[in-house]
Amino acid sequence: MARRKKIYEGKAKILYEGPEPGTLVQYFKDDATAFNAEKRATIEGKGVLNNRLSEFFMTGLANIGVPTHFIRRINMREQLIRAVEIIPLEVIVRNYAAGSMAKRLGLEEGMQLPRPIIEFSYKNDELGDPLVPEEYIIAFGWASQQDLDDIVALALRVNDFMSGMMMGVGIKLVDFKIEIGRIWDGDFMRLIVADEISPDSCRLWDIETGQKLDKDVFRRDLGNLTDAYTEVARRLGVMPTNNGTGGKPTLVN
Ligand code: UDP
């Protein structure tokens, strides 16, 4: 059988041509990178967990009417998605100060923000994804004012959904990043949630202990990343508790 066509390879995922026009297969790798890929590692089981967790969040969002690129999971590491035109922005939603915001403003990590704050970074690895004001986004034509209004509305709905979901299992959603894609239906354009939603792109802290259950575990050398992601999946009922497989994720179907 001919090898399938690779469309794009990123730091944590690969996109292959899908079985039908307008679709792609998204493959989740075990690779982890941080600090603009200066720090790298292969973390066994991460891809499997993120595939399942992204499926779980995207399916939940679809159930409350938030459009996403997710179609269905294919296997442990792959999901079928809608091909979109990615808007070159990282849409970041923050509920508590952390990471680059805490650093930029000299805020204590964990300080509750007066309201959810949305910011945009220009997706460009060479430049280190710089923060950009809306003025730049519109002037350079990456998105229109209308698109931005729609993106903010989508991001806030994702925040409400994700915060509630996490709160229910004793986890605080500190911040997260989403990416938005355009799909075309004839002359009509729609914006949908794309890429992935997983502990790679969120900050998740245990409400009781403050323990970090996200990629900061890797960024800041705080322990075993797979254990942290497995804990998130277990609490959400996405995967069973450790069942003697040495902590490796096991699929339930
Ligand atoms: N984030 C991400 N990809 C990026 C940059 C940020 O997924 O390229 C996520 C990150 O995991 C965190 C949120 O966006 O949940 C805010 O990140 P921040 O701007 O604080 O940057 P960081 O401190 O992670 O460099």
mmCIF file of C-alpha atoms and ligand atoms in Angstrom, residues 11 35-36 90-94 98-104 109 119 121 123 125 128-129 131 174-179 195 198-204 214-216 219-220, ligand 1:
data_model
loop_
_atom_site.group_PDB
_atom_site.id
_atom_site.type_symbol
_atom_site.label_atom_id
_atom_site.label_comp_id
_atom_site.label_asym_id
_atom_site.label_seq_id
_atom_site.Cartn_x
_atom_site.Cartn_y
_atom_site.Cartn_z
ATOM 1 C CA LYS A 11 6.487 19.660 17.314
ATOM 2 C CA PHE A 35 10.880 27.198 25.389
ATOM 3 C CA ASN A 36 10.420 27.353 21.628
ATOM 4 C CA GLU A 90 -2.388 31.585 19.378
ATOM 5 C CA VAL A 91 -5.524 32.590 21.207
ATOM 6 C CA ILE A 92 -4.687 32.578 24.905
ATOM 7 C CA VAL A 93 -7.317 32.770 27.623
ATOM 8 C CA ARG A 94 -6.227 33.466 31.184
ATOM 9 C CA ALA A 98 0.892 32.551 35.298
ATOM 10 C CA GLY A 99 3.713 32.017 32.828
ATOM 11 C CA SER A 100 4.562 34.861 30.488
ATOM 12 C CA MET A 101 1.830 37.147 31.848
ATOM 13 C CA ALA A 102 3.028 36.837 35.446
ATOM 14 C CA LYS A 103 6.574 37.554 34.256
ATOM 15 C CA ARG A 104 5.633 40.499 32.032
ATOM 16 C CA GLU A 109 1.592 33.170 39.796
ATOM 17 C CA GLU A 119 -4.566 37.759 24.289
ATOM 18 C CA SER A 121 0.304 35.768 19.837
ATOM 19 C CA LYS A 123 2.253 32.021 15.404
ATOM 20 C CA ASP A 125 8.486 29.938 15.887
ATOM 21 C CA GLY A 128 9.061 33.053 19.467
ATOM 22 C CA ASP A 129 5.308 33.654 18.967
ATOM 23 C CA LEU A 131 2.279 38.900 21.613
ATOM 24 C CA VAL A 174 -5.380 28.682 35.014
ATOM 25 C CA ASP A 175 -4.960 29.445 31.304
ATOM 26 C CA PHE A 176 -4.980 27.759 27.919
ATOM 27 C CA LYS A 177 -4.280 28.257 24.258
ATOM 28 C CA ILE A 178 -6.499 27.429 21.319
ATOM 29 C CA GLU A 179 -6.112 27.816 17.594
ATOM 30 C CA ASP A 195 -5.509 22.047 16.572
ATOM 31 C CA SER A 198 -4.930 18.995 25.939
ATOM 32 C CA PRO A 199 -2.696 19.454 28.991
ATOM 33 C CA ASP A 200 0.041 20.433 26.501
ATOM 34 C CA SER A 201 -1.792 23.695 25.867
ATOM 35 C CA CYS A 202 -3.463 24.364 29.247
ATOM 36 C CA ARG A 203 -2.294 25.148 32.757
ATOM 37 C CA LEU A 204 -4.126 22.851 35.160
ATOM 38 C CA ASP A 214 0.076 20.120 32.707
ATOM 39 C CA LYS A 215 3.098 20.734 30.514
ATOM 40 C CA ASP A 216 4.752 22.876 33.197
ATOM 41 C CA ARG A 219 8.968 22.740 31.372
ATOM 42 C CA ARG A 220 9.959 23.071 35.038
HETATM 43 N N1 UDP B 1 0.676 27.952 25.224
HETATM 44 C C1 UDP B 1 0.733 26.969 24.262
HETATM 45 N N2 UDP B 1 1.582 27.116 23.215
HETATM 46 C C2 UDP B 1 2.412 28.175 23.083
HETATM 47 C C3 UDP B 1 2.352 29.183 24.069
HETATM 48 C C4 UDP B 1 1.484 29.026 25.134
HETATM 49 O O1 UDP B 1 0.001 25.989 24.324
HETATM 50 O O2 UDP B 1 3.163 28.248 22.092
HETATM 51 C C5 UDP B 1 -0.239 27.805 26.368
HETATM 52 C C6 UDP B 1 0.511 27.460 27.653
HETATM 53 O O3 UDP B 1 0.570 26.070 27.849
HETATM 54 C C7 UDP B 1 -0.331 28.123 28.698
HETATM 55 C C8 UDP B 1 -0.977 29.321 27.982
HETATM 56 O O4 UDP B 1 -0.879 29.036 26.596
HETATM 57 O O5 UDP B 1 -1.379 27.256 29.117
HETATM 58 C C9 UDP B 1 -0.301 30.630 28.290
HETATM 59 O O6 UDP B 1 1.079 30.503 28.056
HETATM 60 P P1 UDP B 1 2.107 31.673 28.390
HETATM 61 O O7 UDP B 1 1.854 32.831 27.482
HETATM 62 O O8 UDP B 1 2.077 31.948 29.839
HETATM 63 O O9 UDP B 1 3.483 31.137 27.896
HETATM 64 P P2 UDP B 1 4.546 30.192 28.576
HETATM 65 O O10 UDP B 1 4.775 30.694 29.955
HETATM 66 O O11 UDP B 1 3.935 28.831 28.496
HETATM 67 O O12 UDP B 1 5.733 30.364 27.660
#
